[in-house]
Amino acid sequence: MTSRTRVLIGWAVVVAILLGGAYVIVARNGPTAGSEMPSVSAH
Amino acid sequence: MSSLHQFHHTARRSLASIVVTAAAITVNHLYSLGPRALLLGGVLVLLPTALLLWFRRTGNRVTLVGYAAVGAWIVVGFGLYKGLWLGVLRLFVGSGLAVVSTSFPKPTIGPYPFEASGILMFVGALFVAHFGFDFVRAALATTDSEPRSRAEGTEPSTHRGRYLGVAGALSAAGVVAAYTVAARDTFVPPANGVVTIGVIGPVTGPYAILGNSFVKALQMALDDLRGTRYRYTLRIEDSGPDPAKARSHVKKLVEDERVDAVIGAVSLIGQVTKPFATKASIPHLCICTVATIGDGAYNFTNIPSPEAEAVRWVAEARRRGIRTIAILQQDYPSINNHVKAMKTEAARQGLRIAYDNRYADSVMDFRAIIAEAKRVRADVYYTEALEPQLDVLAQQLADSGVTNIASVVAPSLSTKPWLFEGAWYTDSDLSDMAFKRRFEAKYPGTQFATHMMPYAYDSFNLIVRAYEQGVNPAVYLRTVRSYVGVAGTVTKKPGSGNFASAPTVWTITNGKPALLRDETVSRRAEGTDR
């Protein structure tokens, strides 16, 4: 396994953990309606 | 690898990372900008593409600076600020801190596509930074008379990865520490020792009865203060009945005048106030029934929940031998919540809904609806509406001979309560009837709306209590589990944004609201209780 492959796998794992963690948090605490969205503007 | 080959290779990777990140930015901003987010995404893709092509054709370094500037905008503005600080840190670190301590607010969580695209904005920005740096270095090498050795693809030193790892870990720790400090709500003594509490509610229009007595209850709470460390003032703002127009009033109060806390009335206005209070990190106590307004971070509701009203209402209905119900209700959020909860509880207890009519708030002639409802011969007519429809409906029910009326709250808001003579309804319990007598003596022309007054009074005192104890008021509200006020004992579960209290049954007797338990005692004393 080349170092480039290892780096790619590392990034994929990090992103998967972040997206999976976000899914769990949203499922537990997320909004039931779009009106609950945090409001942000283009800076 | 030649410097020209290196130039093209790094340019492709840099542009590809920008395009992918721009896609995440577009998805993320669909939630705040709507379709205009597509315009933003288009600019983020087309502008660097044009600058890159221009640079390739002319070698003009100004275009290279422009390209780097767009990259920096994506990295700093969207990746680090929105993606990392407002996205990843809020979602993961913010949620974790809120579990550990009430000094930290529960963050507002958006839908999954919003949160996921925020994460991808941050990750994508790291690639934009990395590939952009490589590209600029390669581009400079192609334009330099003496190409730099690193641009020729010199292998990095064996220590480079280790240094980057250590630097990355230290940076991450520093950023998390900074976020923790920034997210923590600490007590700030009020400027000049004066705490300004914003009061927002509709004191004009159809909610004027509620709004006016709500404001008066707060004024009474202020007048009742004795020997406090700080001075307290109320900044009263009429929101009007229209939520769309209320926004400017809330903004004025929270953002322009920077009040220290907000006490609001009516769910429709509470929904408008909620994001402003969150953004300003100030507590907002809403005397309203829509539970989702109370997020347990900065927003709290303080009034009996529709579910609590429903349990009490159905228990009373069963006690009276009621088996079937006809519903005549106005279409309004808090009324809809009352009816929904009542239907659920009625079904659970085996009561049948024989007739169900939710009419628009423009309806003023109920005679056809009443005639239709009468045909099902229900045991009780559940009626709930706001003024002016409420009294019109009551009059038309009386005219058609309907007297078996029950409700949640509504008769206490009527300007002509005698139209509901004999009706029973659930409403806030008033453990201290002296409070009502004091209110009516102090404000003889103001109707006492039982539903909100004691909670408005107690909510003011909760904020005062926080300041007097030197505790951030939002943290105090998150921490408090119960309090005893004029509304009796009110409790709150850990993490909840809803103060819970038990309603009781009232009747309209001799044209006025009276507690059923007092009436029962009175009838027993007279020997007329059945």
Short mmCIF file of N, CA and C in Angstrom, two decimals, chain A residues 3-4 7-8 11-12 14-43, chain B residues 13 28-29 31-33 40 73 77-78 81-82 86 88 90-92 95 106 108-112 114-116 119-120 122-123 126-127 274 292-293:
data_model
loop_
_atom_site.label_atom_id
_atom_site.label_comp_id
_atom_site.label_asym_id
_atom_site.label_seq_id
_atom_site.Cartn_x
_atom_site.Cartn_y
_atom_site.Cartn_z
N SER A 3 1.92 5.29 0.26
CA SER A 3 1.55 6.30 1.27
C SER A 3 0.37 7.12 0.78
N ARG A 4 0.29 7.30 -0.56
CA ARG A 4 -0.83 8.06 -1.13
C ARG A 4 -2.16 7.33 -0.86
N VAL A 7 -3.08 7.73 2.77
CA VAL A 7 -3.63 9.08 3.05
C VAL A 7 -5.08 9.16 2.58
N LEU A 8 -5.35 8.61 1.39
CA LEU A 8 -6.72 8.64 0.85
C LEU A 8 -7.68 7.88 1.77
N TRP A 11 -8.34 9.90 4.91
CA TRP A 11 -9.31 10.97 4.68
C TRP A 11 -10.74 10.41 4.59
N ALA A 12 -10.87 9.29 3.87
CA ALA A 12 -12.20 8.69 3.70
C ALA A 12 -12.77 8.29 5.06
N VAL A 14 -11.98 9.62 8.03
CA VAL A 14 -12.31 10.84 8.78
C VAL A 14 -13.65 11.42 8.33
N VAL A 15 -13.83 11.52 7.00
CA VAL A 15 -15.08 12.09 6.47
C VAL A 15 -16.27 11.20 6.83
N ALA A 16 -16.07 9.88 6.74
CA ALA A 16 -17.17 8.96 7.07
C ALA A 16 -17.56 9.09 8.54
N ILE A 17 -16.55 9.23 9.41
CA ILE A 17 -16.85 9.39 10.85
C ILE A 17 -17.61 10.69 11.08
N LEU A 18 -17.16 11.76 10.43
CA LEU A 18 -17.83 13.06 10.62
C LEU A 18 -19.28 13.00 10.12
N LEU A 19 -19.47 12.44 8.92
CA LEU A 19 -20.83 12.38 8.37
C LEU A 19 -21.72 11.44 9.18
N GLY A 20 -21.15 10.33 9.63
CA GLY A 20 -21.92 9.39 10.45
C GLY A 20 -22.28 9.99 11.80
N GLY A 21 -21.31 10.67 12.40
CA GLY A 21 -21.56 11.34 13.69
C GLY A 21 -22.63 12.40 13.56
N ALA A 22 -22.55 13.16 12.45
CA ALA A 22 -23.57 14.19 12.21
C ALA A 22 -24.94 13.56 12.07
N TYR A 23 -24.99 12.43 11.40
CA TYR A 23 -26.29 11.75 11.21
C TYR A 23 -26.90 11.38 12.57
N VAL A 24 -26.06 10.85 13.44
CA VAL A 24 -26.55 10.44 14.77
C VAL A 24 -27.04 11.66 15.55
N ILE A 25 -26.25 12.75 15.52
CA ILE A 25 -26.64 13.96 16.28
C ILE A 25 -27.93 14.55 15.72
N VAL A 26 -28.04 14.61 14.39
CA VAL A 26 -29.26 15.17 13.78
C VAL A 26 -30.47 14.29 14.13
N ALA A 27 -30.26 12.97 14.09
CA ALA A 27 -31.38 12.07 14.39
C ALA A 27 -31.87 12.24 15.83
N ARG A 28 -30.94 12.53 16.73
CA ARG A 28 -31.33 12.67 18.14
C ARG A 28 -31.84 14.06 18.49
N ASN A 29 -31.24 15.08 17.90
CA ASN A 29 -31.56 16.45 18.32
C ASN A 29 -32.06 17.34 17.20
N GLY A 30 -32.15 16.81 16.00
CA GLY A 30 -32.42 17.67 14.86
C GLY A 30 -33.81 18.23 14.82
N PRO A 31 -34.04 19.12 13.87
CA PRO A 31 -35.33 19.78 13.78
C PRO A 31 -36.37 18.86 13.17
N THR A 32 -37.63 19.16 13.47
CA THR A 32 -38.72 18.44 12.82
C THR A 32 -39.29 19.27 11.70
N ALA A 33 -38.84 20.51 11.65
CA ALA A 33 -39.34 21.41 10.60
C ALA A 33 -38.21 22.28 10.10
N GLY A 34 -38.32 22.71 8.88
CA GLY A 34 -37.29 23.56 8.30
C GLY A 34 -37.16 24.88 9.01
N SER A 35 -38.23 25.31 9.69
CA SER A 35 -38.18 26.61 10.37
C SER A 35 -37.21 26.60 11.55
N GLU A 36 -36.78 25.39 11.95
CA GLU A 36 -35.87 25.31 13.08
C GLU A 36 -34.42 25.52 12.65
N MET A 37 -34.20 25.74 11.34
CA MET A 37 -32.86 25.88 10.80
C MET A 37 -32.11 27.05 11.40
N PRO A 38 -30.80 26.86 11.65
CA PRO A 38 -30.02 28.03 11.99
C PRO A 38 -29.96 28.95 10.77
N SER A 39 -30.07 30.21 10.98
CA SER A 39 -30.10 31.14 9.85
C SER A 39 -28.73 31.75 9.66
N VAL A 40 -28.14 31.50 8.53
CA VAL A 40 -26.83 32.11 8.24
C VAL A 40 -26.93 32.85 6.91
N SER A 41 -26.15 33.85 6.76
CA SER A 41 -26.17 34.59 5.51
C SER A 41 -24.83 34.42 4.81
N ALA A 42 -24.79 34.69 3.52
CA ALA A 42 -23.50 34.68 2.81
C ALA A 42 -22.71 35.87 3.33
N HIS A 43 -21.52 35.64 3.84
CA HIS A 43 -20.78 36.71 4.51
C HIS A 43 -20.33 37.79 3.54
N ARG B 13 -5.90 19.85 -10.31
CA ARG B 13 -6.30 19.42 -8.95
C ARG B 13 -6.90 20.58 -8.14
N ASN B 28 -25.27 23.80 1.04
CA ASN B 28 -25.38 24.37 2.39
C ASN B 28 -26.16 25.69 2.38
N HIS B 29 -25.91 26.51 1.38
CA HIS B 29 -26.54 27.83 1.35
C HIS B 29 -27.94 27.84 0.76
N TYR B 31 -30.27 26.51 2.15
CA TYR B 31 -31.11 26.65 3.34
C TYR B 31 -31.24 28.09 3.82
N SER B 32 -30.24 28.90 3.51
CA SER B 32 -30.34 30.30 3.95
C SER B 32 -30.62 31.25 2.80
N LEU B 33 -30.14 30.92 1.60
CA LEU B 33 -30.31 31.85 0.47
C LEU B 33 -31.38 31.40 -0.51
N LEU B 40 -24.48 31.85 -6.16
CA LEU B 40 -23.23 31.84 -5.39
C LEU B 40 -22.31 30.71 -5.87
N TRP B 73 -10.95 33.08 -0.07
CA TRP B 73 -12.35 33.33 0.32
C TRP B 73 -13.04 32.00 0.66
N GLY B 77 -13.57 31.96 4.51
CA GLY B 77 -14.97 32.34 4.71
C GLY B 77 -15.90 31.14 4.84
N PHE B 78 -15.78 30.22 3.87
CA PHE B 78 -16.71 29.09 3.85
C PHE B 78 -16.17 27.88 4.61
N TYR B 81 -14.57 29.40 8.65
CA TYR B 81 -15.58 30.10 9.47
C TYR B 81 -16.91 29.34 9.49
N LYS B 82 -17.49 29.16 8.32
CA LYS B 82 -18.82 28.50 8.31
C LYS B 82 -18.73 26.99 8.48
N LEU B 86 -18.77 27.41 12.55
CA LEU B 86 -20.24 27.38 12.69
C LEU B 86 -20.83 26.00 12.39
N VAL B 88 -18.81 22.23 12.01
CA VAL B 88 -18.25 21.05 12.69
C VAL B 88 -18.14 21.28 14.20
N ARG B 90 -19.70 23.56 16.11
CA ARG B 90 -21.04 23.70 16.72
C ARG B 90 -21.70 22.34 16.91
N LEU B 91 -21.62 21.54 15.83
CA LEU B 91 -22.32 20.26 15.84
C LEU B 91 -21.72 19.28 16.84
N PHE B 92 -20.40 19.11 16.80
CA PHE B 92 -19.78 18.08 17.63
C PHE B 92 -19.34 18.61 19.00
N SER B 95 -22.44 20.28 20.88
CA SER B 95 -23.37 19.28 21.42
C SER B 95 -22.77 18.59 22.63
N LYS B 106 -27.30 24.25 24.15
CA LYS B 106 -27.47 23.20 23.14
C LYS B 106 -27.48 23.90 21.79
N THR B 108 -28.22 24.81 17.92
CA THR B 108 -29.34 24.60 17.00
C THR B 108 -28.86 23.65 15.91
N ILE B 109 -29.61 22.57 15.71
CA ILE B 109 -29.22 21.56 14.73
C ILE B 109 -30.13 21.66 13.52
N GLY B 110 -29.54 21.71 12.34
CA GLY B 110 -30.33 21.79 11.11
C GLY B 110 -30.58 20.42 10.52
N PRO B 111 -31.25 20.36 9.37
CA PRO B 111 -31.48 19.07 8.70
C PRO B 111 -30.15 18.44 8.27
N TYR B 112 -30.17 17.12 8.05
CA TYR B 112 -28.91 16.42 7.76
C TYR B 112 -28.19 16.98 6.52
N PHE B 114 -28.00 19.91 5.41
CA PHE B 114 -27.35 21.17 5.82
C PHE B 114 -26.09 20.88 6.63
N GLU B 115 -26.22 19.99 7.61
CA GLU B 115 -25.08 19.69 8.48
C GLU B 115 -23.98 18.95 7.70
N ALA B 116 -24.38 17.98 6.86
CA ALA B 116 -23.38 17.22 6.10
C ALA B 116 -22.64 18.13 5.12
N ILE B 119 -19.98 20.07 6.88
CA ILE B 119 -18.77 19.27 7.11
C ILE B 119 -17.95 19.19 5.82
N LEU B 120 -18.63 18.95 4.70
CA LEU B 120 -17.92 18.81 3.43
C LEU B 120 -17.32 20.15 2.98
N PHE B 122 -15.95 22.26 5.02
CA PHE B 122 -14.70 22.36 5.78
C PHE B 122 -13.63 21.43 5.19
N VAL B 123 -14.00 20.17 4.96
CA VAL B 123 -13.01 19.21 4.43
C VAL B 123 -12.56 19.66 3.04
N LEU B 126 -9.97 22.36 3.02
CA LEU B 126 -8.60 21.92 3.32
C LEU B 126 -7.90 21.50 2.03
N PHE B 127 -8.65 20.81 1.16
CA PHE B 127 -8.07 20.40 -0.12
C PHE B 127 -7.85 21.62 -1.02
N LYS B 274 -37.54 33.69 18.66
CA LYS B 274 -36.58 32.61 18.96
C LYS B 274 -35.21 32.77 18.28
N THR B 292 -42.04 23.58 20.66
CA THR B 292 -40.77 23.61 19.91
C THR B 292 -40.07 24.95 20.04
N ILE B 293 -40.77 25.97 20.50
CA ILE B 293 -40.11 27.27 20.73
C ILE B 293 -39.07 27.10 21.84
#
